[in-house]
Short mmCIF file of C-alpha atoms and ligand atoms in Angstrom, two decimals:
data_model
loop_
_atom_site.label_atom_id
_atom_site.label_comp_id
_atom_site.label_asym_id
_atom_site.label_seq_id
_atom_site.Cartn_x
_atom_site.Cartn_y
_atom_site.Cartn_z
CA MET A 1 47.67 -12.93 -0.29
CA LYS A 2 51.30 -14.95 -1.00
CA LYS A 3 49.04 -17.93 -0.25
CA ALA A 4 46.41 -17.04 -3.18
CA LEU A 5 49.06 -16.28 -5.57
CA ILE A 6 51.16 -19.89 -4.77
CA MET A 7 47.37 -21.38 -5.61
CA LEU A 8 46.90 -19.64 -8.64
CA LEU A 9 50.25 -20.25 -9.64
CA VAL A 10 49.85 -24.03 -8.66
CA VAL A 11 46.54 -24.16 -11.10
CA ALA A 12 47.70 -22.73 -13.70
CA LEU A 13 50.64 -25.34 -13.81
CA LEU A 14 48.15 -28.18 -13.35
CA ALA A 15 45.98 -26.89 -16.54
CA GLY A 16 49.30 -26.70 -17.85
CA VAL A 17 49.77 -30.28 -17.49
CA PHE A 18 46.20 -30.98 -18.44
CA GLY A 19 46.42 -28.61 -21.16
CA LEU A 20 43.50 -26.70 -20.39
CA ALA A 21 44.16 -22.99 -20.46
CA PRO A 22 41.89 -21.57 -17.37
CA VAL A 23 39.17 -19.41 -18.40
CA ARG A 24 37.66 -17.26 -15.43
CA ALA A 25 34.58 -15.99 -15.87
CA GLY A 26 35.09 -12.03 -17.69
CA GLU A 27 37.20 -13.19 -20.12
CA GLY A 28 36.35 -14.28 -23.59
CA VAL A 29 36.67 -18.12 -24.57
CA THR A 30 36.50 -19.54 -28.39
CA ILE A 31 35.45 -23.25 -27.97
CA GLN A 32 35.66 -25.90 -30.79
CA MET A 33 34.45 -29.30 -31.04
CA THR A 34 33.84 -31.81 -33.45
CA ILE A 35 31.18 -34.98 -33.45
CA GLY A 36 32.96 -38.00 -33.10
CA SER A 37 36.45 -36.36 -32.43
CA THR A 38 38.19 -36.27 -28.92
CA LYS A 39 40.20 -33.48 -30.22
CA ALA A 40 38.63 -29.91 -28.88
CA TYR A 41 40.11 -26.70 -29.25
CA VAL A 42 39.90 -24.01 -26.27
CA ASN A 43 40.95 -20.50 -27.69
CA SER A 44 42.85 -22.62 -30.41
CA LYS A 45 44.77 -24.81 -27.43
CA GLU A 46 43.73 -28.25 -28.44
CA VAL A 47 42.44 -30.58 -25.72
CA ILE A 48 41.86 -34.46 -25.74
CA LEU A 49 38.46 -35.09 -25.06
CA ASP A 50 37.47 -38.43 -22.49
CA GLN A 51 34.34 -38.84 -24.77
CA PRO A 52 33.73 -37.25 -28.03
CA PRO A 53 30.76 -35.04 -28.50
CA ILE A 54 27.82 -36.70 -30.28
CA ILE A 55 24.53 -36.28 -32.11
CA GLU A 56 21.16 -37.54 -30.82
CA ASN A 57 17.59 -35.88 -31.94
CA SER A 58 20.00 -33.14 -33.92
CA ARG A 59 21.87 -32.22 -30.57
CA THR A 60 25.14 -32.48 -29.76
CA LEU A 61 26.03 -33.58 -26.58
CA VAL A 62 29.39 -33.50 -24.98
CA PRO A 63 31.50 -34.37 -22.00
CA PHE A 64 29.90 -32.01 -19.07
CA ARG A 65 33.46 -31.52 -17.33
CA PHE A 66 34.77 -29.82 -20.10
CA ILE A 67 32.26 -27.73 -21.61
CA GLY A 68 31.95 -26.01 -18.09
CA GLU A 69 35.37 -25.56 -17.53
CA ALA A 70 36.31 -24.62 -21.03
CA ILE A 71 33.42 -21.47 -20.77
CA GLY A 72 34.71 -20.56 -17.00
CA ALA A 73 32.44 -21.67 -14.60
CA GLN A 74 32.03 -24.08 -11.31
CA VAL A 75 31.27 -27.45 -12.57
CA SER A 76 29.90 -30.50 -9.72
CA TRP A 77 28.12 -33.62 -10.14
CA ASP A 78 25.73 -34.33 -7.59
CA ALA A 79 26.14 -38.35 -7.54
CA SER A 80 23.15 -38.88 -5.54
CA LYS A 81 20.82 -36.65 -7.86
CA LYS A 82 23.03 -37.75 -10.86
CA ALA A 83 23.25 -34.23 -11.53
CA VAL A 84 25.03 -31.41 -12.69
CA GLY A 85 25.85 -28.44 -11.68
CA TYR A 86 27.18 -25.17 -12.84
CA VAL A 87 27.89 -21.80 -11.65
CA PHE A 88 28.35 -18.96 -14.26
CA GLY A 89 28.05 -15.62 -12.42
CA ASP A 90 24.77 -15.38 -10.47
CA MET A 91 23.43 -17.97 -12.81
CA ASN A 92 22.84 -21.65 -11.44
CA ILE A 93 21.96 -24.63 -13.94
CA THR A 94 21.74 -27.88 -12.90
CA LEU A 95 20.74 -30.78 -15.65
CA THR A 96 19.66 -34.01 -14.18
CA ILE A 97 21.20 -37.91 -15.79
CA GLY A 98 17.67 -38.70 -18.15
CA SER A 99 15.78 -35.46 -17.63
CA THR A 100 14.48 -33.20 -19.69
CA THR A 101 13.95 -30.17 -17.47
CA ALA A 102 16.86 -28.39 -17.11
CA ILE A 103 16.76 -25.49 -13.82
CA VAL A 104 18.36 -22.41 -14.16
CA ASN A 105 17.93 -19.84 -11.24
CA GLY A 106 14.86 -21.77 -10.10
CA VAL A 107 13.65 -21.58 -13.64
CA LYS A 108 12.19 -24.49 -15.22
CA ASN A 109 13.70 -24.95 -18.79
CA LYS A 110 13.00 -27.92 -21.25
CA LEU A 111 15.84 -29.57 -23.24
CA ASP A 112 15.41 -31.19 -26.76
CA VAL A 113 18.07 -34.26 -25.44
CA ALA A 114 18.56 -35.04 -21.89
CA PRO A 115 21.71 -35.67 -20.16
CA LYS A 116 23.38 -39.43 -20.49
CA ILE A 117 25.79 -41.53 -19.40
CA LEU A 118 28.02 -42.67 -22.55
CA SER A 119 30.36 -45.48 -21.47
CA GLY A 120 30.84 -43.98 -17.76
CA ARG A 121 30.90 -40.13 -19.12
CA THR A 122 28.19 -37.68 -18.40
CA VAL A 123 27.60 -35.79 -21.49
CA VAL A 124 24.86 -32.48 -21.49
CA PRO A 125 23.54 -30.56 -24.73
CA VAL A 126 26.24 -28.26 -25.64
CA ARG A 127 23.92 -25.86 -27.12
CA PHE A 128 21.50 -25.47 -24.40
CA ILE A 129 24.50 -24.33 -21.68
CA SER A 130 26.01 -22.08 -23.56
CA GLU A 131 22.66 -19.97 -24.83
CA THR A 132 22.04 -20.35 -21.40
CA ILE A 133 24.84 -18.30 -19.94
CA GLY A 134 24.72 -15.91 -23.23
CA ALA A 135 27.55 -17.24 -25.76
CA LYS A 136 26.89 -17.83 -28.78
CA VAL A 137 26.89 -21.42 -30.85
CA ASP A 138 27.98 -21.87 -34.55
CA TRP A 139 27.18 -25.08 -36.19
CA ASN A 140 28.87 -26.31 -39.27
CA GLY A 141 27.35 -28.60 -41.44
CA LYS A 142 29.95 -30.10 -43.37
CA THR A 143 32.94 -30.32 -40.91
CA ARG A 144 30.30 -31.11 -38.54
CA MET A 145 31.69 -28.50 -36.20
CA VAL A 146 30.50 -26.60 -33.39
CA THR A 147 31.79 -23.48 -32.23
CA ILE A 148 31.00 -21.91 -29.06
CA THR A 149 31.91 -17.96 -28.29
CA SER A 150 31.46 -16.68 -24.88
CA SER A 151 32.13 -13.21 -24.40
CA GLY A 152 33.16 -14.58 -20.27
CA LYS A 153 30.95 -12.17 -18.84
CA PRO A 154 28.63 -13.25 -16.59
CA VAL A 155 24.69 -12.90 -16.45
CA LEU A 156 23.48 -9.56 -14.23
CA SER A 157 21.19 -9.86 -12.28
CA PHE A 158 17.21 -10.02 -13.95
CA LYS A 159 14.93 -7.74 -12.26
CA SER A 160 11.24 -8.79 -13.19
CA LYS A 161 8.13 -6.75 -13.41
CA ALA A 162 5.14 -7.23 -10.78
CA GLU A 163 2.99 -7.91 -13.60
CA TYR A 164 3.38 -8.35 -17.82
CA THR A 165 0.28 -7.91 -20.19
CA MET A 166 -0.87 -9.58 -22.66
CA GLN A 167 -3.93 -8.49 -25.39
CA VAL A 168 -6.62 -11.43 -26.34
CA ASN A 169 -9.13 -9.90 -28.09
CA VAL A 170 -12.02 -12.58 -26.50
CA GLY A 171 -13.19 -13.80 -23.52
CA PRO A 172 -11.41 -16.48 -20.85
CA ALA A 173 -14.41 -18.70 -21.79
CA PHE A 174 -12.98 -19.59 -25.60
CA GLY A 175 -10.26 -21.94 -26.48
CA TRP A 176 -8.33 -19.02 -27.69
CA GLY A 177 -8.62 -17.32 -24.48
CA MET A 178 -8.27 -20.21 -22.67
CA GLY A 179 -4.65 -20.74 -24.50
CA ALA A 180 -4.20 -17.61 -23.46
CA GLN A 181 -4.60 -18.10 -19.38
CA LYS A 182 -2.98 -21.84 -20.01
CA TRP A 183 0.21 -19.91 -21.48
CA ALA A 184 0.26 -17.61 -19.06
CA ASP A 185 0.02 -20.37 -15.82
CA LEU A 186 2.78 -22.41 -17.57
CA VAL A 187 5.09 -19.31 -17.08
CA LYS A 188 4.54 -18.72 -13.82
CA GLU A 189 4.66 -22.39 -13.15
CA ASN A 190 7.84 -22.66 -15.02
CA THR A 191 9.76 -19.53 -13.59
CA GLY A 192 8.41 -20.28 -10.14
CA GLY A 193 5.86 -16.86 -9.78
CA LEU A 194 9.20 -15.00 -11.31
CA ILE A 195 7.10 -13.81 -14.61
CA ASN A 196 3.32 -13.00 -14.32
CA ILE A 197 1.58 -12.82 -17.44
CA LYS A 198 -2.44 -11.38 -17.00
CA PRO A 199 -4.58 -11.61 -20.11
CA TYR A 200 -6.24 -8.65 -20.28
CA PHE A 201 -9.83 -10.01 -22.38
CA GLY A 202 -12.04 -8.33 -24.76
CA SER A 203 -8.42 -6.46 -25.94
CA ALA A 204 -9.49 -4.70 -22.53
CA LEU A 205 -6.53 -2.52 -23.30
CA LEU A 206 -7.31 -0.97 -26.66
CA ALA A 207 -10.84 -0.23 -25.43
CA GLY A 208 -11.94 -2.99 -27.50
CA LYS A 209 -9.64 -1.72 -30.85
CA GLN A 210 -8.79 -5.24 -31.55
CA THR A 211 -6.78 -4.34 -34.94
CA ASN A 212 -4.69 -1.71 -32.71
CA TRP A 213 -2.96 -4.88 -31.22
CA PHE A 214 0.30 -4.80 -33.33
CA GLN A 215 0.71 -1.10 -32.95
CA ALA A 216 0.67 -1.34 -28.87
CA VAL A 217 2.72 -4.53 -28.81
CA SER A 218 5.37 -3.14 -31.81
CA GLU A 219 5.67 -0.29 -29.31
CA GLY A 220 5.97 -2.34 -25.79
CA SER A 221 2.92 -0.66 -24.45
CA ILE A 222 1.53 -4.11 -24.03
CA ASP A 223 3.81 -7.05 -23.51
CA PHE A 224 2.53 -9.79 -24.51
CA VAL A 225 0.02 -11.20 -27.43
CA MET A 226 -2.36 -14.16 -28.09
CA ASP A 227 -4.36 -12.83 -31.11
CA SER A 228 -5.78 -13.26 -34.48
CA THR A 229 -3.56 -12.64 -37.95
CA ILE A 230 -7.14 -10.85 -38.61
CA ASN A 231 -6.45 -8.18 -36.02
CA ALA A 232 -2.86 -7.52 -37.68
CA SER A 233 -3.28 -7.91 -41.13
CA ALA A 234 -4.11 -3.78 -42.05
CA VAL A 235 -0.42 -3.21 -40.84
CA ILE A 236 1.09 -6.47 -41.67
CA LYS A 237 0.19 -6.92 -45.29
CA SER A 238 1.90 -10.33 -45.64
CA LEU A 239 -0.64 -11.58 -42.97
CA ASN A 240 -3.58 -11.25 -45.51
CA LEU A 241 -2.37 -14.33 -46.86
CA PHE A 242 -4.47 -16.08 -44.66
CA SER A 243 -7.31 -14.55 -45.97
CA LEU A 244 -7.18 -15.11 -49.45
CA PRO A 245 -10.77 -16.29 -50.10
CA PHE A 246 -10.74 -20.89 -50.32
CA PHE A 247 -6.54 -20.56 -50.80
CA ILE A 248 -5.88 -22.67 -47.46
CA ASN A 249 -8.46 -25.49 -47.47
CA THR A 250 -6.49 -27.94 -44.98
CA TYR A 251 -5.48 -27.75 -41.39
CA GLU A 252 -2.18 -29.95 -43.27
CA ASN A 253 -1.65 -26.56 -45.18
CA VAL A 254 -2.37 -24.27 -42.34
CA ASP A 255 0.32 -25.73 -40.45
CA LYS A 256 2.73 -26.07 -44.10
CA ILE A 257 2.57 -22.41 -44.53
CA GLU A 258 3.27 -21.91 -40.67
CA ASN A 259 6.13 -23.82 -40.82
CA GLY A 260 7.17 -23.31 -43.70
CA ASN A 261 9.51 -20.42 -45.96
CA SER A 262 6.02 -18.65 -45.87
CA GLY A 263 5.46 -18.28 -42.32
CA LYS A 264 9.08 -17.74 -41.73
CA GLN A 265 9.06 -14.75 -43.72
CA ILE A 266 5.86 -13.53 -42.25
CA VAL A 267 7.10 -13.78 -38.91
CA SER A 268 10.30 -11.83 -39.71
CA ASP A 269 7.86 -8.68 -41.47
CA MET A 270 6.28 -8.98 -37.66
CA GLU A 271 9.66 -9.25 -35.88
CA LYS A 272 10.92 -6.14 -38.37
CA LEU A 273 8.24 -4.01 -36.61
CA GLY A 274 8.93 -5.03 -32.67
CA VAL A 275 6.73 -8.07 -32.45
CA ILE A 276 8.43 -11.20 -31.75
CA THR A 277 6.41 -14.48 -33.11
CA LEU A 278 6.91 -17.76 -30.40
CA ALA A 279 3.94 -19.67 -31.55
CA TRP A 280 1.10 -20.14 -33.71
CA GLY A 281 -2.02 -20.69 -32.43
CA GLU A 282 -5.47 -21.32 -33.88
CA ASN A 283 -8.92 -19.59 -33.69
CA GLY A 284 -10.19 -21.24 -37.17
CA PHE A 285 -11.50 -21.89 -40.40
CA ARG A 286 -14.13 -19.16 -40.56
CA GLN A 287 -17.69 -20.36 -41.18
CA LEU A 288 -20.62 -18.07 -42.29
CA THR A 289 -24.29 -18.07 -40.21
CA ASN A 290 -26.97 -16.04 -40.80
CA SER A 291 -30.66 -15.31 -39.49
CA LYS A 292 -32.54 -14.97 -43.04
CA LYS A 293 -31.73 -18.27 -44.94
CA PRO A 294 -29.37 -21.33 -46.10
CA ILE A 295 -26.78 -19.72 -48.23
CA THR A 296 -25.72 -22.00 -51.03
CA LYS A 297 -24.70 -19.87 -53.46
CA PRO A 298 -23.42 -16.13 -53.84
CA SER A 299 -26.30 -14.64 -54.87
CA ASP A 300 -28.04 -15.89 -51.62
CA MET A 301 -26.22 -13.21 -50.05
CA ASN A 302 -27.35 -10.10 -52.17
CA GLY A 303 -29.05 -7.66 -50.16
CA LEU A 304 -27.86 -9.29 -46.95
CA LYS A 305 -26.03 -7.16 -44.68
CA PHE A 306 -22.96 -9.25 -42.52
CA ARG A 307 -20.53 -8.24 -39.74
CA VAL A 308 -16.54 -8.31 -40.85
CA VAL A 309 -13.46 -7.40 -39.00
CA GLY A 310 -12.15 -3.92 -39.65
CA THR A 311 -9.81 -5.11 -42.03
CA PRO A 312 -9.90 -4.03 -45.76
CA ILE A 313 -9.89 -7.57 -47.60
CA PHE A 314 -13.05 -8.25 -45.62
CA VAL A 315 -14.60 -5.78 -47.50
CA ASP A 316 -13.59 -6.80 -50.41
CA ILE A 317 -14.79 -10.50 -50.43
CA PHE A 318 -17.99 -9.90 -49.23
CA HIS A 319 -18.23 -6.79 -51.70
CA ALA A 320 -17.11 -9.20 -54.14
CA LEU A 321 -19.65 -12.20 -53.66
CA GLY A 322 -22.44 -9.31 -53.76
CA ALA A 323 -23.29 -9.15 -49.87
CA ASP A 324 -23.41 -5.65 -47.68
CA ALA A 325 -19.95 -5.70 -45.11
CA VAL A 326 -20.29 -3.55 -41.95
CA SER A 327 -16.89 -3.61 -40.20
CA MET A 328 -16.96 -3.87 -36.47
CA ASN A 329 -15.27 -4.57 -33.82
CA TRP A 330 -15.77 -7.89 -31.70
CA GLY A 331 -17.10 -6.31 -28.62
CA ASP A 332 -20.07 -4.89 -30.56
CA ALA A 333 -20.30 -7.56 -32.40
CA VAL A 334 -22.82 -9.51 -30.04
CA THR A 335 -24.82 -6.63 -29.68
CA ALA A 336 -25.70 -6.11 -33.40
CA PHE A 337 -26.25 -9.84 -33.55
CA GLN A 338 -29.11 -9.35 -31.00
CA GLN A 339 -29.95 -6.46 -31.97
CA GLY A 340 -30.76 -7.85 -35.26
CA ALA A 341 -28.19 -4.74 -36.81
CA VAL A 342 -26.71 -6.86 -39.16
CA ASP A 343 -28.24 -10.39 -40.50
CA GLY A 344 -24.80 -12.01 -40.16
CA GLN A 345 -21.27 -12.57 -39.73
CA GLU A 346 -18.54 -15.62 -39.98
CA ASN A 347 -16.36 -17.21 -37.76
CA PRO A 348 -14.99 -20.14 -36.29
CA TYR A 349 -16.73 -22.72 -34.51
CA GLY A 350 -13.98 -21.97 -31.38
CA VAL A 351 -16.45 -18.69 -31.10
CA LEU A 352 -19.64 -19.83 -32.32
CA LEU A 353 -19.91 -22.14 -29.27
CA PRO A 354 -19.03 -20.12 -26.89
CA VAL A 355 -21.36 -16.93 -28.36
CA LYS A 356 -24.16 -19.48 -28.37
CA ILE A 357 -24.72 -18.59 -32.41
CA TRP A 358 -27.77 -20.37 -32.32
CA GLU A 359 -29.26 -17.99 -30.22
CA TYR A 360 -28.88 -15.33 -33.17
CA HIS A 361 -28.16 -17.15 -36.46
CA LYS A 362 -30.24 -20.15 -37.24
CA TYR A 363 -28.02 -21.02 -40.66
CA LEU A 364 -24.56 -21.99 -41.50
CA SER A 365 -22.97 -22.53 -44.23
CA ASN A 366 -19.75 -24.56 -43.95
CA TRP A 367 -17.39 -22.74 -46.41
CA SER A 368 -14.24 -22.43 -44.68
CA TYR A 369 -13.42 -19.82 -46.89
CA VAL A 370 -10.52 -18.27 -45.18
CA ILE A 371 -8.39 -19.87 -42.05
CA ASP A 372 -7.37 -17.21 -39.05
CA PRO A 373 -4.48 -18.57 -37.03
CA LEU A 374 -3.26 -16.61 -33.42
CA ILE A 375 -0.21 -14.89 -33.12
CA VAL A 376 1.38 -15.96 -29.73
CA GLY A 377 3.98 -13.54 -29.37
CA VAL A 378 5.80 -10.88 -27.35
CA SER A 379 7.28 -6.92 -27.51
CA LYS A 380 10.85 -6.98 -28.89
CA THR A 381 11.08 -4.24 -26.14
CA THR A 382 9.80 -6.60 -23.37
CA TRP A 383 11.67 -9.69 -25.00
CA ASP A 384 15.01 -7.93 -24.67
CA THR A 385 15.01 -7.69 -20.94
CA PHE A 386 15.23 -11.07 -20.32
CA PRO A 387 17.93 -13.41 -19.96
CA ASN A 388 18.14 -16.21 -22.01
CA TYR A 389 16.87 -18.55 -19.28
CA ILE A 390 13.43 -16.46 -18.93
CA LYS A 391 13.12 -16.23 -22.81
CA LYS A 392 13.10 -19.76 -23.00
CA ALA A 393 10.91 -21.04 -20.05
CA ILE A 394 8.47 -18.11 -21.90
CA GLN A 395 9.24 -20.26 -25.32
CA ASP A 396 8.30 -23.74 -24.29
CA ALA A 397 5.57 -22.36 -22.34
CA ALA A 398 3.81 -20.96 -25.80
CA ILE A 399 4.75 -23.63 -28.02
CA GLU A 400 3.02 -25.97 -25.25
CA ALA A 401 -0.09 -23.68 -24.58
CA ALA A 402 -0.25 -22.90 -28.43
CA GLU A 403 -0.23 -26.99 -28.81
CA TRP A 404 -3.34 -27.51 -26.70
CA GLU A 405 -4.91 -24.32 -27.67
CA LYS A 406 -4.68 -25.59 -31.54
CA ALA A 407 -5.79 -29.26 -30.53
CA TYR A 408 -8.88 -27.33 -28.23
CA VAL A 409 -10.24 -25.79 -31.13
CA ARG A 410 -9.72 -28.13 -34.05
CA ARG A 411 -10.96 -30.93 -31.95
CA GLY A 412 -13.94 -32.89 -33.89
CA LEU A 413 -13.11 -31.06 -36.86
CA ASP A 414 -10.10 -32.83 -37.85
CA GLY A 415 -10.99 -36.34 -37.24
CA PHE A 416 -9.75 -37.73 -33.95
CA THR A 417 -6.11 -35.84 -34.76
CA SER A 418 -6.85 -33.22 -32.20
CA ILE A 419 -9.30 -35.35 -29.86
CA ASN A 420 -6.17 -37.44 -29.35
CA ILE A 421 -3.32 -34.94 -29.11
CA LEU A 422 -6.03 -33.57 -25.89
CA LYS A 423 -5.98 -36.80 -24.47
CA ASN A 424 -2.77 -38.10 -24.93
CA LYS A 425 -0.53 -35.58 -24.69
CA PHE A 426 -2.91 -33.01 -22.21
CA ASN A 427 -4.56 -35.85 -20.51
CA ASP A 428 -7.82 -33.66 -21.37
CA VAL A 429 -11.06 -34.79 -22.47
CA PRO A 430 -13.51 -31.57 -22.75
CA GLU A 431 -16.95 -32.08 -22.22
CA VAL A 432 -18.10 -31.44 -26.04
CA LEU A 433 -16.25 -32.82 -28.54
CA ASP A 434 -18.52 -32.62 -31.70
CA GLN A 435 -18.42 -29.22 -31.70
CA MET A 436 -20.22 -29.25 -35.64
CA GLY A 437 -22.85 -31.80 -34.23
CA TYR A 438 -23.45 -29.38 -31.15
CA VAL A 439 -24.62 -26.25 -33.30
CA ARG A 440 -26.24 -28.96 -34.99
CA HIS A 441 -27.99 -29.85 -31.99
CA GLN A 442 -28.92 -26.22 -31.43
CA GLY A 443 -31.84 -26.10 -34.22
CA VAL A 444 -29.07 -24.30 -36.44
CA GLN A 445 -29.37 -25.29 -39.98
CA ILE A 446 -26.27 -26.46 -41.33
CA VAL A 447 -25.07 -26.62 -45.22
CA ASP A 448 -22.15 -28.01 -46.64
CA LEU A 449 -21.25 -26.84 -50.20
CA THR A 450 -21.21 -29.33 -52.68
CA PRO A 451 -17.52 -28.82 -55.01
CA GLU A 452 -19.80 -27.42 -58.10
CA GLN A 453 -21.09 -24.87 -55.18
CA ARG A 454 -17.91 -24.59 -53.41
CA GLN A 455 -16.83 -23.39 -57.08
CA ALA A 456 -19.45 -20.78 -57.85
CA PHE A 457 -17.71 -18.90 -53.93
CA ILE A 458 -14.20 -19.31 -55.68
CA ASP A 459 -14.56 -17.76 -59.00
CA ALA A 460 -16.91 -14.72 -58.09
CA THR A 461 -14.05 -14.14 -55.30
CA LYS A 462 -11.37 -13.95 -58.56
CA SER A 463 -11.18 -10.28 -58.21
CA VAL A 464 -9.48 -10.23 -54.41
CA TYR A 465 -6.73 -12.42 -55.46
CA ASP A 466 -6.11 -9.83 -58.68
CA LYS A 467 -5.67 -6.64 -56.21
CA TRP A 468 -4.91 -8.59 -52.87
CA ILE A 469 -1.86 -10.95 -54.34
CA PRO A 470 0.75 -7.60 -55.29
CA ILE A 471 -0.40 -5.98 -51.41
CA ILE A 472 0.21 -9.30 -49.64
CA GLY A 473 3.78 -9.52 -52.22
CA GLN A 474 3.58 -12.00 -55.03
CA ASN A 475 6.66 -13.66 -53.45
CA ILE A 476 5.10 -14.61 -50.32
CA TYR A 477 2.10 -16.12 -52.45
CA ASP A 478 4.68 -18.06 -54.40
CA LEU A 479 5.98 -19.62 -51.77
CA ALA A 480 3.01 -20.11 -50.06
CA LYS A 481 2.75 -22.45 -52.47
CA LYS A 482 5.69 -23.94 -52.57
CA ASP A 483 4.91 -24.78 -49.12
CA ILE A 484 1.80 -26.75 -49.68
CA GLY A 485 2.84 -28.35 -52.82
CA GLN A 486 0.90 -26.11 -55.28
O1 X2X B 1 -13.78 -10.41 -34.49
C1 X2X B 1 -13.81 -11.34 -34.45
O2 X2X B 1 -14.24 -12.03 -35.71
C2 X2X B 1 -12.95 -12.58 -34.24
C3 X2X B 1 -13.03 -12.67 -32.84
O3 X2X B 1 -13.10 -13.73 -34.80
C4 X2X B 1 -10.95 -11.93 -34.41
O4 X2X B 1 -10.80 -11.14 -33.42
C5 X2X B 1 -10.60 -11.92 -35.62
#
């Protein structure tokens, strides 16, 4: 007892000499550091750093021992592995010089920038360390100061559920379905089997009612989702932006909207109702197919009956074009094609190939009238149960799976861009690289609209804009136009 007291005194004295007030786990702390400056502050007390913080790839790197001790972690250095270790409560963090993979309690997290040695001093990404232990990080761009606020409370141990559910409307043979499986597989791998997500294909948890996914994920009765924005657009009105006919015409513009201010607003609309978007996937630009005749102008659609998703804007679009529209779940749609209960439908190439559309429809018009992104997301109820390192592992996997999935469904439809991403980044060369050519080869007559023909469709669907922009929100529409430079 006495010995311990003396030890404590010695430590306190030494810390006083070195100017660092020791912070024990359990105590709150505020740490301030400025890029390029050796002066740092721990609870307002000045500390001199042996290496000033630097910025690399928009991330701040700071001396590893300083940050560890300042937050109250036990710090270690393994010279043979060139690895830095932190123990904070029940959390064990390992970073390795030159590696963008950090290990937290056996779970892999991706770093934007690797730890490195600068003039003999090891520096580590400060945001990662801080957020992993649950501290808040503020960056002041003007003063170039990073402020870390930690409650000092070690994170409580986390217990995972045996299975987390994932909603997916299509089957596992679709690019979208494969993307969902890839996400689940990556999460399992990166968490060392701790997080086990099971995709329920064909909207199995919703009895096939694809337009109910948002409600289920919002309530937390389904944990994860990789599903179409169309299937959520009856609830989240701003999602109808993607279904405004002939508005978003290129892959470049889809990406700009998703990553732009309009996309952020839509994500925030969903988050308010308890669905968090981790990445954007893609179903694709939707094309028109039918069993009766080539369609080059709106009047060709007169008297034809098309299956559409059960979300109101689609009925409006088809009625504006003079066609008959029937809302139907995807699970019933294929039977309807088979039996000829409908004459046509609309879906992207990524769906047309696996469903073998040529067995039902011999005519296709490349009209790309709407784009159908996928939400790669999670219920807020579920998300809030995860410590940061689990969240990070799940988000890293979502981004990777979505990048693969987008490239897979776009392959051959955007020149060589997506084919090259698949090959170079994922070492993946799918059997069919030319999706359109493949469908044509199956005997489908494919129509490409001339600019004049396309204009006739645009003109015929103007009324949809008048009705739907106020529903979507004029502000979102304006933001989207700005995002794509219109
Ligand atoms: O039902 C459809 O058409 C599908 C598979 O594309 C969607 O889920 C939106």
